[in-house]
């Protein structure tokens, strides 16, 4: 991407490499326990696997950036990589997707994040190791200022970095914020990140995360939305797995079913990223909350039909084609 191209969105978050290891059904199992299901394999032996696949330039922020790029918008990413071949591979992979990488910082002497994903049936267990980079918010020239910031998963020990983001947003009141909190951002707590929540135009959470962030009742969607709106976000989307998604703009609230799967999901990595980034891209196209809700689940459906978070991401024309063949029941209804 040309460095002079106007950025509609600047995505912020970690980027890394995923190595998928497809486990054979006969050599693993899922054991239901009170604390949640556990992946079980034999210990102390050689366990055969089906195959492996390496996907470069991934992570919540990178996935969103690729999605937004394919949907026709200028997008860049603020992220970190190490000074190794993996880092170069991440930057090259994003560049091929026309994601502007001018704000990706190469950290001397550091390694690039490399995650191992144990893929069993249609779900996965991810082995992660965050690299302790020295996070810096870059200098953004007025000509580089995006219309939107898309903030998502960043490693721990980055509170000052989040304060820097909030400071920059305060200094640029015309820039809108989409926020898809990651694990550590939720651990920081809504009170510690209140400046960001107060500044948020679009907030994306799954139902369990909505409880964690806002403190509402899991079984009561109106309570979940009410508690989250108090924090400041103007529009909130809550995804709910097989039960679809919900959205609230503070006045109207909607339920949206999932787009019908053409086949059983192959692998679920990146479904949430696809939903959030597509909703934002639809908003950039000037679509209403109801229309954005119709577009977003289609990309999630497509992503889970492929391996990894990006292979199934669609263009806007492809989204519209799916939408033209949607069943009559595929539409938002008011709560």
Coordinates of C-alpha atoms in Angstrom, one line a residue, residues 56-331:
X56 CA 1.4 -15.6 9.1
X57 CA 0.3 -12.1 10.0
X58 CA -2.6 -12.9 12.3
X59 CA -3.9 -11.8 15.7
X60 CA -7.2 -9.9 16.4
X61 CA -5.8 -6.6 15.1
X62 CA -4.2 -8.1 12.0
X63 CA -7.3 -10.2 11.2
X64 CA -9.5 -7.1 11.4
X65 CA -7.1 -5.1 9.2
X66 CA -7.1 -7.8 6.5
X67 CA -10.9 -8.0 6.7
X68 CA -11.3 -4.3 6.4
X69 CA -8.9 -4.2 3.5
X70 CA -10.7 -6.9 1.6
X71 CA -13.9 -5.0 2.1
X72 CA -12.5 -2.0 0.3
X73 CA -11.1 0.4 2.9
X74 CA -7.7 1.9 3.5
X75 CA -6.4 0.3 6.6
X76 CA -3.1 0.3 8.6
X77 CA -1.9 -1.4 11.7
X78 CA 0.0 -0.4 14.8
X79 CA 1.8 -3.4 16.1
X80 CA 5.1 -5.0 17.1
X81 CA 7.3 -7.8 15.7
X82 CA 10.8 -9.1 16.5
X83 CA 13.9 -8.6 14.4
X84 CA 13.7 -12.1 13.1
X85 CA 12.5 -13.9 9.9
X86 CA 9.1 -14.4 11.5
X87 CA 8.7 -10.6 11.9
X88 CA 9.6 -10.1 8.3
X89 CA 7.1 -12.8 7.3
X90 CA 4.3 -11.0 9.4
X91 CA 5.0 -7.7 7.7
X92 CA 5.1 -9.2 4.2
X93 CA 1.9 -11.2 4.8
X94 CA 0.1 -8.0 5.8
X95 CA 1.5 -6.0 3.0
X96 CA 0.2 -8.6 0.5
X97 CA -3.3 -7.9 1.9
X98 CA -2.7 -4.2 1.2
X99 CA -2.5 -3.4 4.9
X100 CA -0.3 -0.4 5.6
X101 CA 2.6 -1.5 7.8
X102 CA 4.4 1.8 8.3
X103 CA 3.4 1.7 12.0
X104 CA 4.6 -1.8 12.7
X105 CA 7.7 -1.5 15.0
X106 CA 10.5 -4.0 14.6
X107 CA 12.0 -4.6 18.1
X108 CA 15.8 -5.3 18.0
X109 CA 16.8 -8.5 19.7
X110 CA 13.2 -9.7 20.2
X111 CA 11.4 -12.6 18.7
X112 CA 8.1 -12.4 16.9
X113 CA 5.1 -14.1 18.6
X114 CA 4.5 -17.6 17.4
X115 CA 1.5 -19.5 18.7
X116 CA 0.7 -23.2 18.4
X117 CA -2.9 -24.1 17.9
X118 CA -4.1 -27.6 18.8
X119 CA -7.0 -28.1 16.4
X120 CA -9.4 -30.8 17.4
X121 CA -12.7 -31.3 15.5
X122 CA -14.1 -27.8 14.9
X123 CA -12.5 -26.0 17.9
X124 CA -9.0 -25.2 19.1
X125 CA -6.8 -24.8 22.1
X126 CA -4.2 -22.1 21.6
X127 CA -0.7 -22.2 23.2
X128 CA 0.4 -18.6 23.5
X129 CA 3.5 -16.8 24.6
X130 CA 3.4 -13.0 24.6
X131 CA 6.7 -11.3 23.8
X132 CA 7.5 -8.4 26.2
X133 CA 7.8 -5.6 23.7
X134 CA 8.4 -1.9 24.6
X135 CA 5.1 -0.5 23.4
X136 CA 5.1 3.0 22.0
X137 CA 2.2 4.9 20.3
X138 CA 3.7 6.2 17.1
X139 CA 3.7 9.8 15.9
X140 CA 0.9 10.2 13.4
X141 CA 1.0 13.1 11.1
X142 CA -2.2 15.1 10.4
X143 CA -2.2 13.7 6.9
X144 CA -2.0 10.1 8.3
X145 CA -4.9 10.5 10.8
X146 CA -7.5 7.8 10.2
X147 CA -11.3 8.2 10.5
X148 CA -11.4 5.3 12.9
X149 CA -9.2 3.5 15.4
X150 CA -9.9 -0.2 15.9
X151 CA -8.4 -1.2 19.2
X152 CA -8.2 -4.9 20.2
X153 CA -6.0 -7.4 22.0
X154 CA -2.7 -6.2 23.3
X155 CA -0.3 -8.0 25.8
X156 CA -0.2 -7.3 29.5
X157 CA 2.0 -4.6 31.0
X158 CA 0.6 -2.1 28.5
X159 CA -1.4 0.2 30.6
X160 CA 0.8 3.2 29.8
X161 CA 0.3 2.4 26.1
X162 CA -3.4 2.5 26.6
X163 CA -3.1 5.8 28.3
X164 CA -1.2 7.1 25.3
X165 CA -4.0 5.9 23.0
X166 CA -6.6 7.7 25.2
X167 CA -4.4 10.9 25.1
X168 CA -4.1 10.7 21.3
X169 CA -7.9 10.3 21.0
X170 CA -8.5 13.2 23.2
X171 CA -6.2 15.3 21.0
X172 CA -8.1 14.1 17.9
X173 CA -11.8 14.3 18.8
X174 CA -12.9 13.7 15.2
X175 CA -11.5 10.2 15.2
X176 CA -14.0 7.4 16.1
X177 CA -13.1 4.4 18.2
X178 CA -14.1 0.7 17.7
X179 CA -13.1 -1.4 20.7
X180 CA -12.9 -5.2 20.8
X181 CA -11.3 -5.8 24.2
X182 CA -8.8 -8.7 24.5
X183 CA -8.1 -10.8 27.6
X184 CA -5.7 -8.4 29.3
X185 CA -7.8 -5.4 28.5
X186 CA -10.7 -7.0 30.3
X187 CA -8.4 -7.9 33.2
X188 CA -7.4 -4.2 33.4
X189 CA -11.0 -3.5 34.2
X190 CA -13.5 -1.0 32.9
X191 CA -12.7 1.6 35.6
X192 CA -8.9 1.6 34.7
X193 CA -9.8 2.0 30.9
X194 CA -12.8 4.2 31.5
X195 CA -11.3 7.0 29.2
X196 CA -11.4 4.5 26.3
X197 CA -14.8 3.1 27.1
X198 CA -16.2 6.6 27.3
X199 CA -14.7 7.4 23.9
X200 CA -16.0 4.2 22.2
X201 CA -18.3 4.5 19.3
X202 CA -18.5 0.7 18.6
X203 CA -18.0 -1.9 21.3
X204 CA -17.7 -5.7 20.5
X205 CA -18.0 -8.4 23.1
X206 CA -19.3 -11.9 23.3
X207 CA -22.0 -12.6 25.9
X208 CA -19.6 -13.9 28.6
X209 CA -17.3 -10.9 28.0
X210 CA -20.2 -8.5 28.3
X211 CA -20.8 -9.9 31.8
X212 CA -17.1 -9.5 32.7
X213 CA -16.8 -5.9 31.4
X214 CA -20.1 -4.4 32.4
X215 CA -21.2 -6.6 35.3
X216 CA -24.7 -7.2 34.0
X217 CA -26.7 -10.4 34.3
X218 CA -25.9 -13.1 31.8
X219 CA -29.5 -14.1 31.3
X220 CA -30.8 -10.5 30.8
X221 CA -29.7 -8.8 27.6
X222 CA -31.3 -5.5 28.5
X223 CA -29.3 -5.5 31.7
X224 CA -26.1 -6.3 29.9
X225 CA -26.7 -3.5 27.4
X226 CA -27.7 -1.0 30.2
X227 CA -24.6 -1.7 32.2
X228 CA -22.3 -1.4 29.2
X229 CA -23.9 1.8 27.9
X230 CA -23.2 3.4 31.3
X231 CA -19.5 3.0 30.6
X232 CA -19.9 5.2 27.6
X233 CA -20.0 3.2 24.3
X234 CA -22.6 4.5 21.8
X235 CA -23.3 1.3 19.9
X236 CA -22.7 -2.2 21.4
X237 CA -22.7 -5.6 19.7
X238 CA -22.9 -8.8 21.7
X239 CA -22.2 -12.0 19.9
X240 CA -23.8 -15.2 21.4
X241 CA -22.4 -18.2 19.5
X242 CA -25.1 -20.3 17.9
X243 CA -27.8 -17.9 19.2
X244 CA -26.6 -15.2 16.9
X245 CA -25.8 -11.6 17.9
X246 CA -27.5 -8.5 19.4
X247 CA -26.9 -4.8 19.0
X248 CA -28.0 -1.7 20.8
X249 CA -27.5 2.0 20.0
X250 CA -28.9 3.2 23.3
X251 CA -32.4 3.6 21.8
X252 CA -33.1 0.5 19.7
X253 CA -32.0 -3.0 20.3
X254 CA -31.9 -5.9 17.8
X255 CA -31.4 -9.6 17.6
X256 CA -29.8 -11.1 14.6
X257 CA -29.6 -14.8 13.7
X258 CA -26.5 -16.4 12.3
X259 CA -26.2 -16.8 8.5
X260 CA -26.9 -20.5 7.7
X261 CA -23.7 -22.6 7.5
X262 CA -23.2 -24.2 4.1
X263 CA -21.4 -27.1 5.8
X264 CA -20.3 -27.9 9.4
X265 CA -17.7 -25.4 10.7
X266 CA -14.2 -26.5 9.9
X267 CA -12.3 -24.4 12.5
X268 CA -13.6 -21.4 14.5
X269 CA -10.5 -19.1 14.8
X270 CA -11.3 -15.5 13.9
X271 CA -15.1 -15.6 13.8
X272 CA -15.4 -12.8 16.3
X273 CA -12.8 -10.7 14.5
X274 CA -14.7 -11.2 11.2
X275 CA -18.0 -10.1 12.8
X276 CA -16.6 -6.9 14.4
X277 CA -14.5 -5.8 11.5
X278 CA -17.3 -6.4 9.0
X279 CA -19.8 -4.4 11.2
X280 CA -17.3 -1.6 11.2
X281 CA -16.7 -1.8 7.4
X282 CA -20.5 -1.7 6.8
X283 CA -20.7 1.4 9.0
X284 CA -17.9 3.0 6.9
X285 CA -20.1 2.2 3.9
X286 CA -22.8 4.3 5.5
X287 CA -25.1 1.4 6.4
X288 CA -27.5 1.4 9.3
X289 CA -27.1 -0.7 12.4
X290 CA -29.7 -3.1 11.0
X291 CA -27.9 -3.5 7.7
X292 CA -24.5 -3.9 9.4
X293 CA -26.0 -6.7 11.5
X294 CA -26.9 -8.5 8.3
X295 CA -23.4 -8.2 6.8
X296 CA -21.3 -9.1 9.8
X297 CA -22.5 -12.7 10.4
X298 CA -21.8 -13.7 6.8
X299 CA -18.1 -13.1 7.1
X300 CA -18.1 -15.1 10.4
X301 CA -19.8 -17.9 8.6
X302 CA -17.3 -17.9 5.8
X303 CA -14.3 -17.7 8.1
X304 CA -15.2 -20.9 10.0
X305 CA -15.3 -22.8 6.7
X306 CA -11.6 -22.3 6.3
X307 CA -8.4 -22.9 8.4
X308 CA -7.2 -19.8 10.2
X309 CA -8.8 -16.4 10.7
X310 CA -8.2 -14.9 7.3
X311 CA -8.6 -17.5 4.5
X312 CA -12.4 -17.2 4.5
X313 CA -12.6 -13.4 4.7
X314 CA -14.8 -12.0 1.9
X315 CA -15.0 -9.0 -0.3
X316 CA -17.9 -6.6 -0.2
X317 CA -19.2 -8.1 -3.5
X318 CA -19.0 -11.6 -2.1
X319 CA -20.9 -10.5 1.0
X320 CA -23.6 -8.9 -1.1
X321 CA -23.9 -12.1 -3.1
X322 CA -24.5 -14.2 0.0
X323 CA -26.9 -11.6 1.3
X324 CA -28.9 -11.8 -2.0
X325 CA -29.4 -15.6 -1.3
X326 CA -30.2 -15.2 2.4
X327 CA -33.4 -16.9 3.7
X328 CA -36.3 -14.7 4.5
X329 CA -35.7 -15.3 8.2
X330 CA -32.2 -13.8 8.0
X331 CA -33.0 -10.3 9.3

